mmCIF file with all atom_site columns, N, CA and C in Angstrom:
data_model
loop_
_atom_site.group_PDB
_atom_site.id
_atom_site.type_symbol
_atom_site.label_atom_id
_atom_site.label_alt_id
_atom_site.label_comp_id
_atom_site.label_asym_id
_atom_site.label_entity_id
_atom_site.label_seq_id
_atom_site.pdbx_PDB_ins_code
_atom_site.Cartn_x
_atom_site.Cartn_y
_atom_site.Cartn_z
_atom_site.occupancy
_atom_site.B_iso_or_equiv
_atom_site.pdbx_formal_charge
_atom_site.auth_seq_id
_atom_site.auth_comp_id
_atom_site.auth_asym_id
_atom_site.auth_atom_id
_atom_site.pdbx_PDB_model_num
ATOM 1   N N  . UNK A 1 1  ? -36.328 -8.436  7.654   1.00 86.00 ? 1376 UNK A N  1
ATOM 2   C CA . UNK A 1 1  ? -35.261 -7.904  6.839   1.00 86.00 ? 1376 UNK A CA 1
ATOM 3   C C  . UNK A 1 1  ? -34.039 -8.822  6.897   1.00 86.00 ? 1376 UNK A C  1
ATOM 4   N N  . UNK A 1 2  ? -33.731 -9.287  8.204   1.00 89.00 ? 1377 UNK A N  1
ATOM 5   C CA . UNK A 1 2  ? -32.607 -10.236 8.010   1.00 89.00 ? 1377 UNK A CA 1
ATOM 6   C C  . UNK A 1 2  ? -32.779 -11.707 7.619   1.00 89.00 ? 1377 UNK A C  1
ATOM 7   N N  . UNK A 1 3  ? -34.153 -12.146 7.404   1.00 91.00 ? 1378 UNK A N  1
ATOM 8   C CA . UNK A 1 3  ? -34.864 -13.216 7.393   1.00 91.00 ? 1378 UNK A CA 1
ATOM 9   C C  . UNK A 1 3  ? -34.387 -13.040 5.097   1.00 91.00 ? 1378 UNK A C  1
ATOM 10  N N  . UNK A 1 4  ? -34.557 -11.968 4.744   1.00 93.00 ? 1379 UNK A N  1
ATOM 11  C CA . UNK A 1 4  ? -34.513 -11.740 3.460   1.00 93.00 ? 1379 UNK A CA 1
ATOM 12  C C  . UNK A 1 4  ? -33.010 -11.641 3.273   1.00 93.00 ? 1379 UNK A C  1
ATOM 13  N N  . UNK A 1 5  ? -32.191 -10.994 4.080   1.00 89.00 ? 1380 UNK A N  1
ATOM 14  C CA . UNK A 1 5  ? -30.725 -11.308 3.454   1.00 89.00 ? 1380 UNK A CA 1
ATOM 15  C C  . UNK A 1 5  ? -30.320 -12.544 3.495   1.00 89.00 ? 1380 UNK A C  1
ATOM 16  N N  . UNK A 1 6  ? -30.164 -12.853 4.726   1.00 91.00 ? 1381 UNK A N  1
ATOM 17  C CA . UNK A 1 6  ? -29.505 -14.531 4.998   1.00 91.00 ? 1381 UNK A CA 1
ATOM 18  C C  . UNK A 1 6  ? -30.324 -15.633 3.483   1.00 91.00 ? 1381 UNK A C  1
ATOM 19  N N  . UNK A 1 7  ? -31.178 -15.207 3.243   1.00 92.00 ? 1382 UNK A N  1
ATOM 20  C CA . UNK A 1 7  ? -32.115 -16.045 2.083   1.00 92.00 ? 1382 UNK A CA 1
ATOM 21  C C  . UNK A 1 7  ? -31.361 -15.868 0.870   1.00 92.00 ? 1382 UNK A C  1
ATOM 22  N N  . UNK A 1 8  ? -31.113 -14.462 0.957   1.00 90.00 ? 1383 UNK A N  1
ATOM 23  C CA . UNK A 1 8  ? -30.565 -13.793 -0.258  1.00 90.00 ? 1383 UNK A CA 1
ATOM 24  C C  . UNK A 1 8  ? -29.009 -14.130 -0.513  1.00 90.00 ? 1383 UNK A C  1
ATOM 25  N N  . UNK A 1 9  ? -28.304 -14.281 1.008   1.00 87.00 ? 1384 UNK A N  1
ATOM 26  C CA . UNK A 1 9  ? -26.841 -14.594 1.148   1.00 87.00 ? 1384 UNK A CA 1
ATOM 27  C C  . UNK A 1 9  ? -26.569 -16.261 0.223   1.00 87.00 ? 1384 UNK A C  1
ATOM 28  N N  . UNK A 1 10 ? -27.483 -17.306 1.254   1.00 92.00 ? 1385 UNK A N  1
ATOM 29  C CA . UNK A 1 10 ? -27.735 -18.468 1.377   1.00 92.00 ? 1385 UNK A CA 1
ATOM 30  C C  . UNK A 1 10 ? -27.750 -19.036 -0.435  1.00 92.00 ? 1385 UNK A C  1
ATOM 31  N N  . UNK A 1 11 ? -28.561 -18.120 -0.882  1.00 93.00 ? 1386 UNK A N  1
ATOM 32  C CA . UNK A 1 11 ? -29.032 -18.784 -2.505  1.00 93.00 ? 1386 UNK A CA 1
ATOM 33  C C  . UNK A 1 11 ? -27.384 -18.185 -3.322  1.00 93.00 ? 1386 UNK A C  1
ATOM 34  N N  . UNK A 1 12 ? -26.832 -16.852 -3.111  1.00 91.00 ? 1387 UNK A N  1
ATOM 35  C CA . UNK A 1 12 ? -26.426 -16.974 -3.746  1.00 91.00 ? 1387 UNK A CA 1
ATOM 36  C C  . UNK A 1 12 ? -24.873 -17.578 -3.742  1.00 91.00 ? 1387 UNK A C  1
ATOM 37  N N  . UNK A 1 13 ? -24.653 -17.659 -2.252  1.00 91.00 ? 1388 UNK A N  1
ATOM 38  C CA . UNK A 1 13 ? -23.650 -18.861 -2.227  1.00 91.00 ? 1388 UNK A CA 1
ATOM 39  C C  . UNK A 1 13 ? -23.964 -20.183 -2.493  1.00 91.00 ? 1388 UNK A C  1
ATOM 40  N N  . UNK A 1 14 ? -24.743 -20.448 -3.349  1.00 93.00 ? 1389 UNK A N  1
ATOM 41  C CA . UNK A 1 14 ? -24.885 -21.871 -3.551  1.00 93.00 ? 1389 UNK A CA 1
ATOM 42  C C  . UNK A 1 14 ? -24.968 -21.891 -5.134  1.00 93.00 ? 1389 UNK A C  1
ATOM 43  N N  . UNK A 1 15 ? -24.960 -20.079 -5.966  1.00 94.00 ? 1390 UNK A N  1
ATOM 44  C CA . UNK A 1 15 ? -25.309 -20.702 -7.010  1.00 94.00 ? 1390 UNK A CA 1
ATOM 45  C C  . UNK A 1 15 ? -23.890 -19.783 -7.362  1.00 94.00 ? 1390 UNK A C  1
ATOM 46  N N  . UNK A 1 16 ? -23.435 -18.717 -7.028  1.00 93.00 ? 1391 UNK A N  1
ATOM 47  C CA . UNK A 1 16 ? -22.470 -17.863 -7.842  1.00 93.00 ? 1391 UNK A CA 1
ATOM 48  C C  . UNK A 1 16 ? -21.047 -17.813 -6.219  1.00 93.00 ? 1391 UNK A C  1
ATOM 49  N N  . UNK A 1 17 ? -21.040 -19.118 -6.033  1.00 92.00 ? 1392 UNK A N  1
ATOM 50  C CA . UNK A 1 17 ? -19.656 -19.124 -4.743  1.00 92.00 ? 1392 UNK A CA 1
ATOM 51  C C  . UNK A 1 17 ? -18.611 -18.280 -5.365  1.00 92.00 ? 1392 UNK A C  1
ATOM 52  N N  . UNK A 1 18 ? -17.718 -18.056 -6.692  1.00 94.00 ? 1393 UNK A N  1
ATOM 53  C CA . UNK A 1 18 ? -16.922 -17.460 -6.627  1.00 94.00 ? 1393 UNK A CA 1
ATOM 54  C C  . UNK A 1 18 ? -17.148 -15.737 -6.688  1.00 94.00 ? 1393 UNK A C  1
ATOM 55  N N  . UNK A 1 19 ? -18.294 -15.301 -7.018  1.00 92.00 ? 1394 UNK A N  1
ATOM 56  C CA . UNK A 1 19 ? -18.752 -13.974 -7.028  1.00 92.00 ? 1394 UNK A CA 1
ATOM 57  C C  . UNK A 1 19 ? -19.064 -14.191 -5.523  1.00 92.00 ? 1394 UNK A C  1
ATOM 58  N N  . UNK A 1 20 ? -19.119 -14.813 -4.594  1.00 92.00 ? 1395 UNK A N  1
ATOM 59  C CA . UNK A 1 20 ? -19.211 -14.387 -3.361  1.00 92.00 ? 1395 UNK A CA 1
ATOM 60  C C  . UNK A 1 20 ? -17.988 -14.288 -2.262  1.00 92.00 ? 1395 UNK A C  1
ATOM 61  N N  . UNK A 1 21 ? -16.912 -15.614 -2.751  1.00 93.00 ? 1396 UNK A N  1
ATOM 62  C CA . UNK A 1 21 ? -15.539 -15.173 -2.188  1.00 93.00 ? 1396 UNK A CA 1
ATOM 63  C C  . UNK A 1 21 ? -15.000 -13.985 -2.815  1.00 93.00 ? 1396 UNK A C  1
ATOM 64  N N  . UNK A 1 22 ? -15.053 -13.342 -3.995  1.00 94.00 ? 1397 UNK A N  1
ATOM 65  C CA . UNK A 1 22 ? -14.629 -12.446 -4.430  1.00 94.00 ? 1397 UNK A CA 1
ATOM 66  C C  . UNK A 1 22 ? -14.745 -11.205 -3.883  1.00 94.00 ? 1397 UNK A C  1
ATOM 67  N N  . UNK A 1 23 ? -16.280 -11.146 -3.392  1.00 93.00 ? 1398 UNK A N  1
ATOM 68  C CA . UNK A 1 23 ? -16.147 -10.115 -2.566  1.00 93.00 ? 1398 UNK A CA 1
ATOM 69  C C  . UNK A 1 23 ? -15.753 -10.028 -1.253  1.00 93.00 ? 1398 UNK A C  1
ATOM 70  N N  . UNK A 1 24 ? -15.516 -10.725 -0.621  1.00 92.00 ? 1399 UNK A N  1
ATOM 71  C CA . UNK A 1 24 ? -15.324 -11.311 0.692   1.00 92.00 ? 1399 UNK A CA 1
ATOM 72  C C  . UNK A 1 24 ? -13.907 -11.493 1.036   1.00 92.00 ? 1399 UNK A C  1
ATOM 73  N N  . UNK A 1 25 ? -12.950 -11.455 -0.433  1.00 94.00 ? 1400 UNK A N  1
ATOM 74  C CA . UNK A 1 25 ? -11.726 -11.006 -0.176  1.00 94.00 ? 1400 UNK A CA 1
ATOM 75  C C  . UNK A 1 25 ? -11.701 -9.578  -0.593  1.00 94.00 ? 1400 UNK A C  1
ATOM 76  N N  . UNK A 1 26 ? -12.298 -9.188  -1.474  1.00 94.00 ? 1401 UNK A N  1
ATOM 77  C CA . UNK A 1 26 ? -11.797 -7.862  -1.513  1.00 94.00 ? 1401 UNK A CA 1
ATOM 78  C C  . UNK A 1 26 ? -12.521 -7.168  -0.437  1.00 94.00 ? 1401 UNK A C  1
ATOM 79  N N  . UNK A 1 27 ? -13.608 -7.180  0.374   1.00 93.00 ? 1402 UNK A N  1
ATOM 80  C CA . UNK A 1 27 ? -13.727 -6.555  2.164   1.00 93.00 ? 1402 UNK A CA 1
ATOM 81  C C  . UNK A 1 27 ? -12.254 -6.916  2.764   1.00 93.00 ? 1402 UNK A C  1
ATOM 82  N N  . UNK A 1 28 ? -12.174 -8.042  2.674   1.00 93.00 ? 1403 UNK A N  1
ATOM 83  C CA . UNK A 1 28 ? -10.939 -8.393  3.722   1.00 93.00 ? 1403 UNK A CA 1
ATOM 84  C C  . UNK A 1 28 ? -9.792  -7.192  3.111   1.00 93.00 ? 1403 UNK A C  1
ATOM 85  N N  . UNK A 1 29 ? -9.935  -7.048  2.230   1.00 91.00 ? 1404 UNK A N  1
ATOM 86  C CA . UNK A 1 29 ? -8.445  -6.192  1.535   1.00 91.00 ? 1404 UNK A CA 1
ATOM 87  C C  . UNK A 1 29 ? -8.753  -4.781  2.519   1.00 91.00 ? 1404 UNK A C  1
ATOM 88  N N  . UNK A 1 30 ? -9.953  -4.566  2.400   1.00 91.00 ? 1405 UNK A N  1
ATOM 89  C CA . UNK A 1 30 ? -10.567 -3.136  2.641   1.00 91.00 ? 1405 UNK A CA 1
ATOM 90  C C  . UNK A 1 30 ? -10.302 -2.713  4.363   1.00 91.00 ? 1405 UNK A C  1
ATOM 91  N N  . UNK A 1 31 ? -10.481 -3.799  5.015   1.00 91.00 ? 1406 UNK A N  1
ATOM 92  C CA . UNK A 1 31 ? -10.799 -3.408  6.025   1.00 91.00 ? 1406 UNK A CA 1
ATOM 93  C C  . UNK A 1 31 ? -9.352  -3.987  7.287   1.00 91.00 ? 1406 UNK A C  1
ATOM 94  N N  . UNK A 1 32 ? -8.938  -5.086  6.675   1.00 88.00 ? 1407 UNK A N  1
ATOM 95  C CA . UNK A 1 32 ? -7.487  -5.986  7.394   1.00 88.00 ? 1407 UNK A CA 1
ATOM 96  C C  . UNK A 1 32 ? -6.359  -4.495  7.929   1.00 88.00 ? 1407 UNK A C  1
ATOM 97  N N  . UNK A 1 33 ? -5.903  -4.280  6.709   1.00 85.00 ? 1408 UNK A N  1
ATOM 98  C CA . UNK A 1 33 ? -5.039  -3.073  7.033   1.00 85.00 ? 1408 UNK A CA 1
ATOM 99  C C  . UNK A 1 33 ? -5.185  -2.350  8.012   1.00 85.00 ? 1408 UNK A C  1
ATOM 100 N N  . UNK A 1 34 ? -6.309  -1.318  8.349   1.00 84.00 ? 1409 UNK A N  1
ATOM 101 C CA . UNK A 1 34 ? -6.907  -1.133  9.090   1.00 84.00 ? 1409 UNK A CA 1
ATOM 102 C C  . UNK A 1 34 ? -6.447  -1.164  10.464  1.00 84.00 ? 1409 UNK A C  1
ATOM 103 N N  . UNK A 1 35 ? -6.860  -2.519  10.687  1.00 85.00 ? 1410 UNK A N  1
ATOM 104 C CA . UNK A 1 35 ? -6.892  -3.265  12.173  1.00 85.00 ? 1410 UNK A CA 1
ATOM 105 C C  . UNK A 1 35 ? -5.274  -3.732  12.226  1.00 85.00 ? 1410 UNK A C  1
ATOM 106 N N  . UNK A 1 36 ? -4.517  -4.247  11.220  1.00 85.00 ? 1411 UNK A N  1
ATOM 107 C CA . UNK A 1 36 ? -3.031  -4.582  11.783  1.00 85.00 ? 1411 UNK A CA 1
ATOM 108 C C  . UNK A 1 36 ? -1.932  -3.549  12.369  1.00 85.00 ? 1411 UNK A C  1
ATOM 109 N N  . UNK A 1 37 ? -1.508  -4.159  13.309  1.00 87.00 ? 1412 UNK A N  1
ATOM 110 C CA . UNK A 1 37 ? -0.602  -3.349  14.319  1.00 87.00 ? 1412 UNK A CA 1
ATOM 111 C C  . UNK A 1 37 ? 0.756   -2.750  13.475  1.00 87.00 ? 1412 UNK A C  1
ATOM 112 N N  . UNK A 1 38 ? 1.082   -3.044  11.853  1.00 88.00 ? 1413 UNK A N  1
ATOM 113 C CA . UNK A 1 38 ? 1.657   -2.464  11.137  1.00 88.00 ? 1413 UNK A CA 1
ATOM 114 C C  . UNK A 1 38 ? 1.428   -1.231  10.979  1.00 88.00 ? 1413 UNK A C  1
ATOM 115 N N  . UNK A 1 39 ? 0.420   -0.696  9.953   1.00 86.00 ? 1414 UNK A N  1
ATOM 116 C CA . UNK A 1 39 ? -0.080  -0.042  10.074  1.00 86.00 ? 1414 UNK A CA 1
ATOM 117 C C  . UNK A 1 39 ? 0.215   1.369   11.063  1.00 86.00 ? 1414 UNK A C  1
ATOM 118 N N  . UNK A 1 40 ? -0.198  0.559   11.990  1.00 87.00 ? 1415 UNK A N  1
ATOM 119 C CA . UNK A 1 40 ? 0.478   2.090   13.264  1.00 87.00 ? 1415 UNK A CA 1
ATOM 120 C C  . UNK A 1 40 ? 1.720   2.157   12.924  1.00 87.00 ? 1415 UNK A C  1
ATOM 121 N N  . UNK A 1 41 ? 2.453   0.993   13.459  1.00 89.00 ? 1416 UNK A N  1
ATOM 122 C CA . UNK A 1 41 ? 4.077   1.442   13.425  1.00 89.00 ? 1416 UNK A CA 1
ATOM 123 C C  . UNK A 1 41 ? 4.750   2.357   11.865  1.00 89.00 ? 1416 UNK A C  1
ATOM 124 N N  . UNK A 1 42 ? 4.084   1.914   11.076  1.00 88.00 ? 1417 UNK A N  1
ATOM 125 C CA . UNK A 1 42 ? 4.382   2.349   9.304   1.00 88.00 ? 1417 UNK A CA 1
ATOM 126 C C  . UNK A 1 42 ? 4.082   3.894   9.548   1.00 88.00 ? 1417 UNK A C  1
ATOM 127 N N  . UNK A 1 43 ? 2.927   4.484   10.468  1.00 87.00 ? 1418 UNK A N  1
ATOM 128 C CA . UNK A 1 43 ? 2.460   6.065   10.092  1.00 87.00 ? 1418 UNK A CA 1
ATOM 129 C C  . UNK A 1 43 ? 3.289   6.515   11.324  1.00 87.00 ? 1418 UNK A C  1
ATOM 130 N N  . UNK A 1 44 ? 3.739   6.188   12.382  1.00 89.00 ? 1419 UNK A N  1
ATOM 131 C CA . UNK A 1 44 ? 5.143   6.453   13.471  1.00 89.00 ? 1419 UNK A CA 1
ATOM 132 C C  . UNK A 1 44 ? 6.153   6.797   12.497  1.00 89.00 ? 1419 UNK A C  1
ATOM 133 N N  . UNK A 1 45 ? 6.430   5.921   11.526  1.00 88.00 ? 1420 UNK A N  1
ATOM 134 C CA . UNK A 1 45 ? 8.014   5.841   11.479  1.00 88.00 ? 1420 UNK A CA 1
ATOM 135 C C  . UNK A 1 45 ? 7.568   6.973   10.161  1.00 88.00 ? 1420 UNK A C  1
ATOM 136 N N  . UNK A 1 46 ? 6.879   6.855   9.310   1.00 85.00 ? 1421 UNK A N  1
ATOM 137 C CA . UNK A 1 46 ? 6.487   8.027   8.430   1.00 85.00 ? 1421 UNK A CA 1
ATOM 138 C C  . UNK A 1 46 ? 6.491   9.317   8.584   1.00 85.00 ? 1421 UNK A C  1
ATOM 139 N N  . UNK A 1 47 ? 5.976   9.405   10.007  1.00 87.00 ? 1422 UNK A N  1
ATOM 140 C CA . UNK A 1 47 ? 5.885   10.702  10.173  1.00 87.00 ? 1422 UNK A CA 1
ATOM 141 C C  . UNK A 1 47 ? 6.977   11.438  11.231  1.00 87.00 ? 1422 UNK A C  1
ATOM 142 N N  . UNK A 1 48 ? 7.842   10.299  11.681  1.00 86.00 ? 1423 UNK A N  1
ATOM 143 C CA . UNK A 1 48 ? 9.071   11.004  12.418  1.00 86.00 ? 1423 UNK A CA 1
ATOM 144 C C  . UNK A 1 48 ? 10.658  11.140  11.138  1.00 86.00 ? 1423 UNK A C  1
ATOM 145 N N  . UNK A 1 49 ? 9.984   10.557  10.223  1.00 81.00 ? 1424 UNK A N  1
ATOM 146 C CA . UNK A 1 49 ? 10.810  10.528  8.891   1.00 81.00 ? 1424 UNK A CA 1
ATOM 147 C C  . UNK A 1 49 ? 11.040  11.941  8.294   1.00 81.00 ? 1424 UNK A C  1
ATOM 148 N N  . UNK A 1 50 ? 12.329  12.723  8.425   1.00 72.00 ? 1425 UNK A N  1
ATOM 149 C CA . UNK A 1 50 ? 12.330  13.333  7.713   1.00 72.00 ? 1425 UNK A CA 1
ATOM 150 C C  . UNK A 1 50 ? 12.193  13.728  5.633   1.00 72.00 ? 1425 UNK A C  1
ATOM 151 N N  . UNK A 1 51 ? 11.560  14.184  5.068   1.00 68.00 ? 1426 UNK A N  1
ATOM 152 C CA . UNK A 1 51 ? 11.380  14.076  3.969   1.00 68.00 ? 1426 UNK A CA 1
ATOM 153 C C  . UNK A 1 51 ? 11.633  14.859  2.787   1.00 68.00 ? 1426 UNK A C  1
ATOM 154 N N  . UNK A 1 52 ? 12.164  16.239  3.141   1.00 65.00 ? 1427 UNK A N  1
ATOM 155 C CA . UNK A 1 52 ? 13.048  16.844  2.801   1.00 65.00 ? 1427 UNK A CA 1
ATOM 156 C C  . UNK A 1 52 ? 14.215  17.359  2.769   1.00 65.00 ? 1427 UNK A C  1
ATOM 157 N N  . UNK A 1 53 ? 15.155  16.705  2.388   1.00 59.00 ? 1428 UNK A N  1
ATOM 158 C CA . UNK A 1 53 ? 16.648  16.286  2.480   1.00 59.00 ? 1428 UNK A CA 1
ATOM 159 C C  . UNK A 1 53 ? 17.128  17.728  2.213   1.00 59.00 ? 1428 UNK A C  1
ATOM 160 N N  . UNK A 1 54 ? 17.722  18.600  2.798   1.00 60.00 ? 1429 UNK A N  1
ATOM 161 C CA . UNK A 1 54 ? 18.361  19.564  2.087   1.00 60.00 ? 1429 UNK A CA 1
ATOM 162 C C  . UNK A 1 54 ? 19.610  19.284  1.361   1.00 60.00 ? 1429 UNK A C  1
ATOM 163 N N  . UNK A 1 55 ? 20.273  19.920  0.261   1.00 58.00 ? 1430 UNK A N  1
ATOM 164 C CA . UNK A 1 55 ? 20.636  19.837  -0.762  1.00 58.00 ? 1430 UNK A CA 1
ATOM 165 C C  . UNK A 1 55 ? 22.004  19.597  0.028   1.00 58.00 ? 1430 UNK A C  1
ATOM 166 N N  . UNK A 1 56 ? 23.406  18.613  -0.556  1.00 56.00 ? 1431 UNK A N  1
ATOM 167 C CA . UNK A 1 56 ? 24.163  18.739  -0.079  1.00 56.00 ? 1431 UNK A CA 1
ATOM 168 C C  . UNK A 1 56 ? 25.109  18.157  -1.363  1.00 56.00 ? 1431 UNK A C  1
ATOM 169 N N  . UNK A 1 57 ? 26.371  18.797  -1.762  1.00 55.00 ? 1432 UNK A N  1
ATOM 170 C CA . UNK A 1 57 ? 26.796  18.465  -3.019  1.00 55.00 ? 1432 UNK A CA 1
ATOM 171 C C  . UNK A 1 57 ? 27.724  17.424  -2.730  1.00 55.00 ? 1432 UNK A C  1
ATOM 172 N N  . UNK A 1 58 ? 27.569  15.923  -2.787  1.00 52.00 ? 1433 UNK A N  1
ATOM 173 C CA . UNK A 1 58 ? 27.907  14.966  -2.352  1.00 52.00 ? 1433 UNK A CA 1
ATOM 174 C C  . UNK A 1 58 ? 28.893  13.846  -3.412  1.00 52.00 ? 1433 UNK A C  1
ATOM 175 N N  . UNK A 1 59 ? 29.259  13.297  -3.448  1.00 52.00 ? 1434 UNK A N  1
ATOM 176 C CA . UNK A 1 59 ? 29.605  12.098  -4.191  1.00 52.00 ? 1434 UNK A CA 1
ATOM 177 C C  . UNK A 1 59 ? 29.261  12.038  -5.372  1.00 52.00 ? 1434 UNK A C  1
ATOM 178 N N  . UNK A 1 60 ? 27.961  11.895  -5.955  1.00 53.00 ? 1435 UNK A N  1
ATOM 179 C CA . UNK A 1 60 ? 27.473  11.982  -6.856  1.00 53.00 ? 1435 UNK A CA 1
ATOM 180 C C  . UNK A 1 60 ? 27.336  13.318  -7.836  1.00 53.00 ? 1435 UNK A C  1
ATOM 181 N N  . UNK A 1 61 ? 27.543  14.257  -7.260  1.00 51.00 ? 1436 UNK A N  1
ATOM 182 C CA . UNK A 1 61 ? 27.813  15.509  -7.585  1.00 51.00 ? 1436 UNK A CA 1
ATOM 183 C C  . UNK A 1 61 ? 29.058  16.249  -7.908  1.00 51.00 ? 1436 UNK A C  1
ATOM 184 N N  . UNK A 1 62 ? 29.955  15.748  -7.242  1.00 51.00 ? 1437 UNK A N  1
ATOM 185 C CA . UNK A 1 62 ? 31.311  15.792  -7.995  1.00 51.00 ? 1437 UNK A CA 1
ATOM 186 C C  . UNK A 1 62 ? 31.906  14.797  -8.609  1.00 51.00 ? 1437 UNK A C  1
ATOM 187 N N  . UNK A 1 63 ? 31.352  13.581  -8.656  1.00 52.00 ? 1438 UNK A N  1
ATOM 188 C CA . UNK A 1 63 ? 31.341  12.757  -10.087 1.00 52.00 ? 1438 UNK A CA 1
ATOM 189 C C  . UNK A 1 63 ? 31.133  13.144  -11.351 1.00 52.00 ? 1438 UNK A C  1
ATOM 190 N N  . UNK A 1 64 ? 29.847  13.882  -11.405 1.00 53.00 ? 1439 UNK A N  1
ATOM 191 C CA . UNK A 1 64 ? 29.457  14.527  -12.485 1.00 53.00 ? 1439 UNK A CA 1
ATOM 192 C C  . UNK A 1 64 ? 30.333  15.834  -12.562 1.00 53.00 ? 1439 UNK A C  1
ATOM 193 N N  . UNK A 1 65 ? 30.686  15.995  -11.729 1.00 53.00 ? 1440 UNK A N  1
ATOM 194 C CA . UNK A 1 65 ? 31.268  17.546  -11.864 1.00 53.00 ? 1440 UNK A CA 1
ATOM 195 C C  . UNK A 1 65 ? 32.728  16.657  -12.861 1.00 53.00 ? 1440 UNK A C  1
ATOM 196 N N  . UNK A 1 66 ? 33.047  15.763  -12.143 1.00 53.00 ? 1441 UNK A N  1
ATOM 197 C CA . UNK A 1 66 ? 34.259  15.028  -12.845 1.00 53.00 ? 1441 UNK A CA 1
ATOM 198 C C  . UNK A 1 66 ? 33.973  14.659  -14.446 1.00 53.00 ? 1441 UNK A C  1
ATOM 199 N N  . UNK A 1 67 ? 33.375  13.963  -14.104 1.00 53.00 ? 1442 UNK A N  1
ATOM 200 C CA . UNK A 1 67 ? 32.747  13.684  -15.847 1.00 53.00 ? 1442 UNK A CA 1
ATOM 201 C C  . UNK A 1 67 ? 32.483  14.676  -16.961 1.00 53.00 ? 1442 UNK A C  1
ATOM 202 N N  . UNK A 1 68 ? 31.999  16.070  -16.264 1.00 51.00 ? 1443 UNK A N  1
ATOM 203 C CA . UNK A 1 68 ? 32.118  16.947  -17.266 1.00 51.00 ? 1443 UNK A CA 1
ATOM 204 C C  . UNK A 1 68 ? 33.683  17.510  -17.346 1.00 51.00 ? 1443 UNK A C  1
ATOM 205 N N  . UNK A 1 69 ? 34.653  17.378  -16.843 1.00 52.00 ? 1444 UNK A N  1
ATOM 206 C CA . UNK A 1 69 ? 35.987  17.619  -16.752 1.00 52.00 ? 1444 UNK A CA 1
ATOM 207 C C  . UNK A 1 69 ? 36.201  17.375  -17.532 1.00 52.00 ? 1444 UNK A C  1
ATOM 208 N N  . UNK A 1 70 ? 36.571  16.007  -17.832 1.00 54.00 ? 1445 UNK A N  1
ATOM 209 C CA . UNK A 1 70 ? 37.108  15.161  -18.483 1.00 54.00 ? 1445 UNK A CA 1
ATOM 210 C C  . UNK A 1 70 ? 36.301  14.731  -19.857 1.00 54.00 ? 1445 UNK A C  1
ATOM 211 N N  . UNK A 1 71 ? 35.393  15.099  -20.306 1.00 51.00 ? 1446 UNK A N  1
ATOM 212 C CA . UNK A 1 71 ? 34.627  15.120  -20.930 1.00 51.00 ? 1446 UNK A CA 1
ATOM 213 C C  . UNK A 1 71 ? 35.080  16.476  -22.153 1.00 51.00 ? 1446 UNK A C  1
ATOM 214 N N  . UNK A 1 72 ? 35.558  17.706  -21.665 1.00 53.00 ? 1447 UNK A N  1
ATOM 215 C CA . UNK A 1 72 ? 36.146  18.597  -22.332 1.00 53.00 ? 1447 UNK A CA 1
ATOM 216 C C  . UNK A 1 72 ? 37.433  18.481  -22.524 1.00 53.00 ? 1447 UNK A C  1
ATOM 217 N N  . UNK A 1 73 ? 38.247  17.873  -21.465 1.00 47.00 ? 1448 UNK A N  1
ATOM 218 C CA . UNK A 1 73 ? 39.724  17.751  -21.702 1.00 47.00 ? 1448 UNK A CA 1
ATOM 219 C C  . UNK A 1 73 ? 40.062  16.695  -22.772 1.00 47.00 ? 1448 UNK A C  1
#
């Protein structure tokens, strides 16, 4: 069985090389992430991230509150 892939690998890197890096980067896409030590730190900081901001009427909110002021006056 492995005597038939490596045969099978062998021919067709010799006749279709870019259909074979092609896939060989897109594994690498698949599987890299994965294994990099990003990754962890990215789902740490994600998940100590708060993500629902409660509402607070800020700057931007009495801007607009301004704009409609002045907008009638």
């Amino acid at each position: 069985m492995f005597g038939r892939l490596a045969s099978f690998l062998k021919d067709t890197w010799a006749k279709e090389l870019v259909l074979v890096m092609s896939f060989i980067i897109g594994g690498f896409t698949i599987i890299l992430p994965t294994l990099s030590p990003f990754t962890k730190y990215a789902t740490m900081i994600n998940q100590a991230t708060l993500h629902n901001y409660p509402y607070v009427l800020g700057y931007s909110g009495l801007w607009c509150l301004n704009l409609l002021v002045i907008s009638i006056c």
